[in-house]
Amino acid sequence: MTEYQMVIGGELVAAADGQTFEVVEPHRGTVVGVVPSGTARDVDRAVSAAQDAFDGEWTGMAASDRGRLMLRFAQVVRDHEEELSQLESRQIGKPISGARWEVAQVAKVLEFYAGATTKLHGSTIPVSRPGLDFTLREPIGVVGLIVPWNFPIMMAAWKVGPALAAGNTAILKPASYSPLTALRLGELALEAGLPAGVLNVITGPGPVVGAGLAAHGGIGKIAFTGETATGQEIMRTAAGTIKKVSLELGGKSPNIVFADADLEKFASTSPYAVFDNCGQDCCARSRILVERSVHEQVVELFAKATQAVKVGDPSDPATEVGPLVSFRQRAKIEEYVASGRDEGAQLVTGGVRPSDPTLADGAYLMPAVFDHMTPDMRISREEIFGPVVGVIPFDTEEEALRLANASPYGLSGSIWSRDMAKALRSAKALRSGVISVNCNNSVHIEAPFGGYKQSGIGRELGMEALELYTELKNVFVDIS
Ligand code: NAD
């Protein structure tokens, strides 16, 4: 079992008080790594290292040179793709095929933002006074990046990429279920030649280390991905120092199926839109809204496709759904399944532990499909964050959109129809940040990603993300 260290100021270090915690693999329940459990002292150390780096060569560096370093960083990630994928798969039970795809995305995100370093600029503005008015896009300084356990290294890259491209220095804080790939990412940044202190990685309990970052006077901005309740807490904590805050939070996304849709395509692809990553996906389409005339047909097709999903050992490349992240998470999901039953929804398939004895030691749960869910049920209102989907029939387009929007969340959603006018009307009417039509793809490195309502503040990915990591300065020059 490997002992890991934090990455602060270019050095690999233990927690200031020497405390550690264990990372447990959910497939078998064995310990896969021992990691420093940081405290406020480690937050202080990381902030001063990041500030030193910001005051040093990083800030004076030409944008193109910063871009070149980031490209090298991307290449080093590619060189370690298999190692990082195995680590990601083991620490959270993510199927290896998914982990490989996500690590490849990390390199691509870093490449995208490496190219962006030289495309980030201000503008000139025709103000009323005689003179020259222009804006400068400048880095904020030291930024804190707090990420969740469901897509650990990919969520880290979504933040590290734009943060560094804009010229900031950063402190990355991974979730305690999934610190291993983040710590390796910090080491690989050094291997790629990023100056010491530009990317620091610290680990430890969210309420200590995460909250410590949110409260710290030396940090100018917090970028957070995680639960809505944690996001609220971070906003409150960050208010003390008026930090900039961007938040990517929870979701309860709809998958709207009109009767004229390609139902076969919907049914064969959509189980992955909710059960991928064992349903631990902020974009999970966990509510299927289906036009009543095709309701029974859709439930039958979808249940059949769900039963064909391969649940199993995450290290098997054929596995599509692995275990939940922890036994605690499985207990929480089983409670949701029980509540769905108790409130009168009909369990069509899944929701039980697998009968395969080789999976008995892991936190597994078979993908569950509920029919006859109603909007007032807990399974319809709350983000479950597990492999559970519910079906609600509707009669009209207006009713479908009303049901879809009746959620405090607004992250993603899909619309299925061969009538493009209806699909586009629906896409405009949905109060969500990322919409897919006749598919479920909501993440594109080049396009903005983020939520409406309680799903978040700000947009990641694309050139839009750079706005979250810059200050905008206006300069007026009297040339009379
Ligand atoms: P979480 O909120 O429990 O933890 C996220 C991170 O915050 C972790 O690093 C944790 O240690 C830290 N943290 C916990 N308490 C904190 C505090 N008081 N102050 C500062 N930091 C604190 O979330 P999770 O369980 O790791 O992830 C699952 C959630 O993330 C789901 O709600 C999911 O929808 C959401 N998510 C959203 C997106 C998106 O882009 N919108 C993407 C992935 C996950």
mmCIF file of N, CA and C and ligand atoms in Angstrom, residues 145-151 155 158-159 173-178 204-214 222 224-231 233-234 237 247-252 280-284 325 329 332 383 385 409 411 449-451 455-456 460, ligand 1:
data_model
loop_
_atom_site.group_PDB
_atom_site.id
_atom_site.type_symbol
_atom_site.label_atom_id
_atom_site.label_comp_id
_atom_site.label_asym_id
_atom_site.label_seq_id
_atom_site.Cartn_x
_atom_site.Cartn_y
_atom_site.Cartn_z
ATOM 1 N N LEU A 145 -9.255 25.449 -5.435
ATOM 2 C CA LEU A 145 -10.055 24.587 -6.303
ATOM 3 C C LEU A 145 -10.504 23.363 -5.501
ATOM 4 N N ILE A 146 -11.786 23.270 -5.201
ATOM 5 C CA ILE A 146 -12.284 22.175 -4.346
ATOM 6 C C ILE A 146 -13.135 21.248 -5.207
ATOM 7 N N VAL A 147 -12.733 19.973 -5.285
ATOM 8 C CA VAL A 147 -13.395 19.074 -6.239
ATOM 9 C C VAL A 147 -13.994 17.840 -5.549
ATOM 10 N N PRO A 148 -14.976 17.213 -6.223
ATOM 11 C CA PRO A 148 -15.690 16.070 -5.635
ATOM 12 C C PRO A 148 -15.054 14.737 -5.997
ATOM 13 N N TRP A 149 -15.713 13.647 -5.588
ATOM 14 C CA TRP A 149 -15.123 12.313 -5.783
ATOM 15 C C TRP A 149 -15.687 11.577 -6.984
ATOM 16 N N ASN A 150 -16.662 12.142 -7.691
ATOM 17 C CA ASN A 150 -17.287 11.316 -8.739
ATOM 18 C C ASN A 150 -16.502 11.287 -10.052
ATOM 19 N N PHE A 151 -15.912 12.431 -10.427
ATOM 20 C CA PHE A 151 -15.019 12.472 -11.591
ATOM 21 C C PHE A 151 -13.750 13.196 -11.131
ATOM 22 N N MET A 155 -12.630 16.631 -12.966
ATOM 23 C CA MET A 155 -13.108 17.887 -12.363
ATOM 24 C C MET A 155 -11.924 18.778 -11.972
ATOM 25 N N TRP A 158 -10.749 20.518 -15.125
ATOM 26 C CA TRP A 158 -11.666 21.585 -15.552
ATOM 27 C C TRP A 158 -11.350 22.895 -14.840
ATOM 28 N N LYS A 159 -10.749 22.782 -13.654
ATOM 29 C CA LYS A 159 -10.429 23.990 -12.881
ATOM 30 C C LYS A 159 -8.972 24.394 -13.040
ATOM 31 N N LYS A 173 -7.849 20.939 -3.846
ATOM 32 C CA LYS A 173 -8.242 20.122 -2.678
ATOM 33 C C LYS A 173 -9.214 19.049 -3.165
ATOM 34 N N PRO A 174 -8.729 17.791 -3.277
ATOM 35 C CA PRO A 174 -9.616 16.708 -3.715
ATOM 36 C C PRO A 174 -10.511 16.220 -2.570
ATOM 37 N N ALA A 175 -11.546 15.456 -2.928
ATOM 38 C CA ALA A 175 -12.426 14.852 -1.919
ATOM 39 C C ALA A 175 -11.677 13.706 -1.233
ATOM 40 N N SER A 176 -12.109 13.377 -0.028
ATOM 41 C CA SER A 176 -11.361 12.382 0.750
ATOM 42 C C SER A 176 -11.533 10.949 0.240
ATOM 43 N N TYR A 177 -12.579 10.674 -0.543
ATOM 44 C CA TYR A 177 -12.687 9.353 -1.169
ATOM 45 C C TYR A 177 -11.680 9.212 -2.327
ATOM 46 N N SER A 178 -11.206 10.333 -2.862
ATOM 47 C CA SER A 178 -10.509 10.264 -4.160
ATOM 48 C C SER A 178 -9.301 11.200 -4.253
ATOM 49 N N GLY A 204 -7.362 16.389 3.050
ATOM 50 C CA GLY A 204 -7.870 16.408 4.426
ATOM 51 C C GLY A 204 -9.363 16.631 4.421
ATOM 52 N N PRO A 205 -9.977 16.654 5.596
ATOM 53 C CA PRO A 205 -11.434 16.761 5.668
ATOM 54 C C PRO A 205 -11.956 18.065 5.058
ATOM 55 N N GLY A 206 -13.068 17.958 4.328
ATOM 56 C CA GLY A 206 -13.674 19.146 3.715
ATOM 57 C C GLY A 206 -13.941 20.264 4.717
ATOM 58 N N PRO A 207 -14.575 19.937 5.855
ATOM 59 C CA PRO A 207 -14.897 21.015 6.808
ATOM 60 C C PRO A 207 -13.660 21.670 7.424
ATOM 61 N N VAL A 208 -12.473 21.052 7.279
ATOM 62 C CA VAL A 208 -11.239 21.641 7.811
ATOM 63 C C VAL A 208 -10.439 22.300 6.674
ATOM 64 N N VAL A 209 -10.016 21.479 5.712
ATOM 65 C CA VAL A 209 -9.140 21.990 4.653
ATOM 66 C C VAL A 209 -9.931 22.790 3.610
ATOM 67 N N GLY A 210 -11.080 22.241 3.183
ATOM 68 C CA GLY A 210 -11.912 22.957 2.199
ATOM 69 C C GLY A 210 -12.404 24.267 2.788
ATOM 70 N N ALA A 211 -12.957 24.177 3.996
ATOM 71 C CA ALA A 211 -13.478 25.388 4.648
ATOM 72 C C ALA A 211 -12.329 26.357 4.932
ATOM 73 N N GLY A 212 -11.148 25.809 5.239
ATOM 74 C CA GLY A 212 -9.969 26.656 5.487
ATOM 75 C C GLY A 212 -9.608 27.470 4.252
ATOM 76 N N LEU A 213 -9.717 26.848 3.089
ATOM 77 C CA LEU A 213 -9.452 27.580 1.839
ATOM 78 C C LEU A 213 -10.519 28.659 1.626
ATOM 79 N N ALA A 214 -11.784 28.274 1.861
ATOM 80 C CA ALA A 214 -12.890 29.220 1.617
ATOM 81 C C ALA A 214 -12.790 30.443 2.530
ATOM 82 N N ILE A 222 -12.687 30.960 -4.990
ATOM 83 C CA ILE A 222 -12.891 29.526 -4.785
ATOM 84 C C ILE A 222 -13.726 29.000 -5.945
ATOM 85 N N PHE A 224 -15.659 25.600 -6.903
ATOM 86 C CA PHE A 224 -16.110 24.409 -6.178
ATOM 87 C C PHE A 224 -17.016 23.549 -7.047
ATOM 88 N N THR A 225 -16.820 22.254 -6.983
ATOM 89 C CA THR A 225 -17.801 21.307 -7.523
ATOM 90 C C THR A 225 -18.150 20.341 -6.416
ATOM 91 N N GLY A 226 -19.438 20.148 -6.206
ATOM 92 C CA GLY A 226 -19.875 19.232 -5.157
ATOM 93 C C GLY A 226 -21.350 19.416 -4.882
ATOM 94 N N GLU A 227 -21.754 19.008 -3.698
ATOM 95 C CA GLU A 227 -23.176 19.064 -3.350
ATOM 96 C C GLU A 227 -23.647 20.498 -3.165
ATOM 97 N N THR A 228 -24.923 20.714 -3.442
ATOM 98 C CA THR A 228 -25.493 22.056 -3.292
ATOM 99 C C THR A 228 -25.365 22.546 -1.848
ATOM 100 N N ALA A 229 -25.590 21.655 -0.891
ATOM 101 C CA ALA A 229 -25.508 22.077 0.522
ATOM 102 C C ALA A 229 -24.090 22.526 0.868
ATOM 103 N N THR A 230 -23.074 21.841 0.321
ATOM 104 C CA THR A 230 -21.682 22.245 0.585
ATOM 105 C C THR A 230 -21.403 23.589 -0.101
ATOM 106 N N GLY A 231 -21.960 23.751 -1.301
ATOM 107 C CA GLY A 231 -21.802 25.020 -2.022
ATOM 108 C C GLY A 231 -22.363 26.185 -1.222
ATOM 109 N N GLU A 233 -22.602 26.328 2.024
ATOM 110 C CA GLU A 233 -21.690 26.528 3.147
ATOM 111 C C GLU A 233 -20.456 27.323 2.684
ATOM 112 N N ILE A 234 -19.953 26.978 1.514
ATOM 113 C CA ILE A 234 -18.765 27.656 0.992
ATOM 114 C C ILE A 234 -19.080 29.131 0.706
ATOM 115 N N THR A 237 -19.011 30.893 3.973
ATOM 116 C CA THR A 237 -17.654 31.044 4.504
ATOM 117 C C THR A 237 -16.876 32.077 3.694
ATOM 118 N N LEU A 247 -19.549 27.892 -8.649
ATOM 119 C CA LEU A 247 -20.082 26.652 -8.081
ATOM 120 C C LEU A 247 -20.684 25.767 -9.168
ATOM 121 N N GLU A 248 -20.286 24.500 -9.156
ATOM 122 C CA GLU A 248 -20.933 23.481 -9.998
ATOM 123 C C GLU A 248 -21.574 22.497 -9.031
ATOM 124 N N LEU A 249 -22.903 22.488 -8.975
ATOM 125 C CA LEU A 249 -23.565 21.766 -7.882
ATOM 126 C C LEU A 249 -24.414 20.602 -8.399
ATOM 127 N N GLY A 250 -25.421 20.254 -7.661
ATOM 128 C CA GLY A 250 -26.196 19.048 -7.958
ATOM 129 C C GLY A 250 -27.159 19.213 -9.119
ATOM 130 N N GLY A 251 -27.839 18.109 -9.433
ATOM 131 C CA GLY A 251 -28.807 18.144 -10.529
ATOM 132 C C GLY A 251 -29.896 17.105 -10.341
ATOM 133 N N LYS A 252 -30.967 17.278 -11.085
ATOM 134 C CA LYS A 252 -32.068 16.292 -11.124
ATOM 135 C C LYS A 252 -32.637 16.388 -12.534
ATOM 136 N N GLN A 280 -23.600 8.302 -10.143
ATOM 137 C CA GLN A 280 -22.955 9.364 -9.351
ATOM 138 C C GLN A 280 -22.450 10.434 -10.312
ATOM 139 N N ASP A 281 -23.404 11.078 -10.939
ATOM 140 C CA ASP A 281 -23.104 12.014 -12.019
ATOM 141 C C ASP A 281 -24.065 13.185 -11.883
ATOM 142 N N CYS A 282 -23.490 14.397 -11.778
ATOM 143 C CA CYS A 282 -24.354 15.574 -11.609
ATOM 144 C C CYS A 282 -25.302 15.741 -12.780
ATOM 145 N N CYS A 283 -24.915 15.246 -13.972
ATOM 146 C CA CYS A 283 -25.751 15.383 -15.174
ATOM 147 C C CYS A 283 -26.733 14.229 -15.337
ATOM 148 N N ALA A 284 -26.750 13.280 -14.415
ATOM 149 C CA ALA A 284 -27.587 12.086 -14.573
ATOM 150 C C ALA A 284 -29.018 12.482 -14.939
ATOM 151 N N VAL A 325 -19.468 4.474 -4.560
ATOM 152 C CA VAL A 325 -18.174 4.909 -4.031
ATOM 153 C C VAL A 325 -17.874 4.331 -2.659
ATOM 154 N N GLN A 329 -22.618 5.134 0.876
ATOM 155 C CA GLN A 329 -23.388 5.653 -0.254
ATOM 156 C C GLN A 329 -24.437 4.612 -0.684
ATOM 157 N N LYS A 332 -27.392 4.694 1.557
ATOM 158 C CA LYS A 332 -28.213 5.878 1.277
ATOM 159 C C LYS A 332 -29.113 5.623 0.054
ATOM 160 N N GLU A 383 -31.828 14.849 -5.445
ATOM 161 C CA GLU A 383 -30.723 14.237 -6.185
ATOM 162 C C GLU A 383 -30.307 12.975 -5.431
ATOM 163 N N PHE A 385 -28.054 10.525 -6.578
ATOM 164 C CA PHE A 385 -26.621 10.277 -6.771
ATOM 165 C C PHE A 385 -26.297 8.794 -6.671
ATOM 166 N N TYR A 409 -33.168 22.390 -9.155
ATOM 167 C CA TYR A 409 -31.946 22.248 -9.940
ATOM 168 C C TYR A 409 -32.193 22.626 -11.395
ATOM 169 N N LEU A 411 -29.385 21.706 -14.180
ATOM 170 C CA LEU A 411 -28.059 21.494 -14.757
ATOM 171 C C LEU A 411 -28.138 21.040 -16.209
ATOM 172 N N PHE A 449 -20.154 24.868 -19.714
ATOM 173 C CA PHE A 449 -20.874 23.861 -18.935
ATOM 174 C C PHE A 449 -21.196 24.439 -17.564
ATOM 175 N N GLY A 450 -22.449 24.324 -17.139
ATOM 176 C CA GLY A 450 -22.802 24.791 -15.803
ATOM 177 C C GLY A 450 -24.303 24.847 -15.625
ATOM 178 N N GLY A 451 -24.717 25.232 -14.417
ATOM 179 C CA GLY A 451 -26.129 25.097 -14.093
ATOM 180 C C GLY A 451 -26.896 26.394 -13.890
ATOM 181 N N SER A 455 -28.245 24.687 -9.330
ATOM 182 C CA SER A 455 -27.175 23.834 -9.864
ATOM 183 C C SER A 455 -25.865 24.585 -10.002
ATOM 184 N N GLY A 456 -25.865 25.869 -9.723
ATOM 185 C CA GLY A 456 -24.552 26.500 -9.695
ATOM 186 C C GLY A 456 -24.486 27.949 -10.135
ATOM 187 N N GLU A 460 -18.034 26.427 -16.526
ATOM 188 C CA GLU A 460 -16.706 25.848 -16.735
ATOM 189 C C GLU A 460 -16.568 25.450 -18.201
HETATM 190 P P1 NAD B 1 -19.288 17.245 -1.411
HETATM 191 O O1 NAD B 1 -19.987 18.539 -1.461
HETATM 192 O O2 NAD B 1 -19.545 16.335 -0.282
HETATM 193 O O3 NAD B 1 -17.703 17.437 -1.461
HETATM 194 C C1 NAD B 1 -17.052 18.140 -2.492
HETATM 195 C C2 NAD B 1 -15.746 18.704 -1.992
HETATM 196 O O4 NAD B 1 -16.015 19.682 -0.996
HETATM 197 C C3 NAD B 1 -14.835 17.685 -1.354
HETATM 198 O O5 NAD B 1 -13.496 17.975 -1.713
HETATM 199 C C4 NAD B 1 -15.065 17.915 0.124
HETATM 200 O O6 NAD B 1 -13.972 17.504 0.904
HETATM 201 C C5 NAD B 1 -15.248 19.416 0.163
HETATM 202 N N1 NAD B 1 -15.988 19.936 1.327
HETATM 203 C C6 NAD B 1 -16.864 19.286 2.128
HETATM 204 N N2 NAD B 1 -17.330 20.101 3.080
HETATM 205 C C7 NAD B 1 -16.756 21.311 2.875
HETATM 206 C C8 NAD B 1 -16.852 22.582 3.523
HETATM 207 N N3 NAD B 1 -17.641 22.774 4.596
HETATM 208 N N4 NAD B 1 -16.141 23.609 3.025
HETATM 209 C C9 NAD B 1 -15.352 23.445 1.946
HETATM 210 N N5 NAD B 1 -15.210 22.276 1.305
HETATM 211 C C10 NAD B 1 -15.912 21.206 1.755
HETATM 212 O O7 NAD B 1 -19.621 16.556 -2.819
HETATM 213 P P2 NAD B 1 -19.234 15.101 -3.293
HETATM 214 O O8 NAD B 1 -20.077 14.155 -2.492
HETATM 215 O O9 NAD B 1 -17.761 14.952 -3.310
HETATM 216 O O10 NAD B 1 -19.717 15.129 -4.807
HETATM 217 C C11 NAD B 1 -21.029 14.851 -5.182
HETATM 218 C C12 NAD B 1 -21.812 16.118 -5.507
HETATM 219 O O11 NAD B 1 -21.099 16.868 -6.496
HETATM 220 C C13 NAD B 1 -23.165 15.856 -6.124
HETATM 221 O O12 NAD B 1 -24.122 16.717 -5.544
HETATM 222 C C14 NAD B 1 -22.972 16.200 -7.601
HETATM 223 O O13 NAD B 1 -24.144 16.558 -8.294
HETATM 224 C C15 NAD B 1 -21.992 17.303 -7.520
HETATM 225 N N6 NAD B 1 -21.281 17.457 -8.794
HETATM 226 C C16 NAD B 1 -21.576 18.526 -9.589
HETATM 227 C C17 NAD B 1 -20.952 18.684 -10.808
HETATM 228 C C18 NAD B 1 -21.271 19.864 -11.689
HETATM 229 O O14 NAD B 1 -20.464 20.163 -12.555
HETATM 230 N N7 NAD B 1 -22.370 20.548 -11.499
HETATM 231 C C19 NAD B 1 -19.991 17.764 -11.228
HETATM 232 C C20 NAD B 1 -19.685 16.684 -10.386
HETATM 233 C C21 NAD B 1 -20.350 16.551 -9.160
#
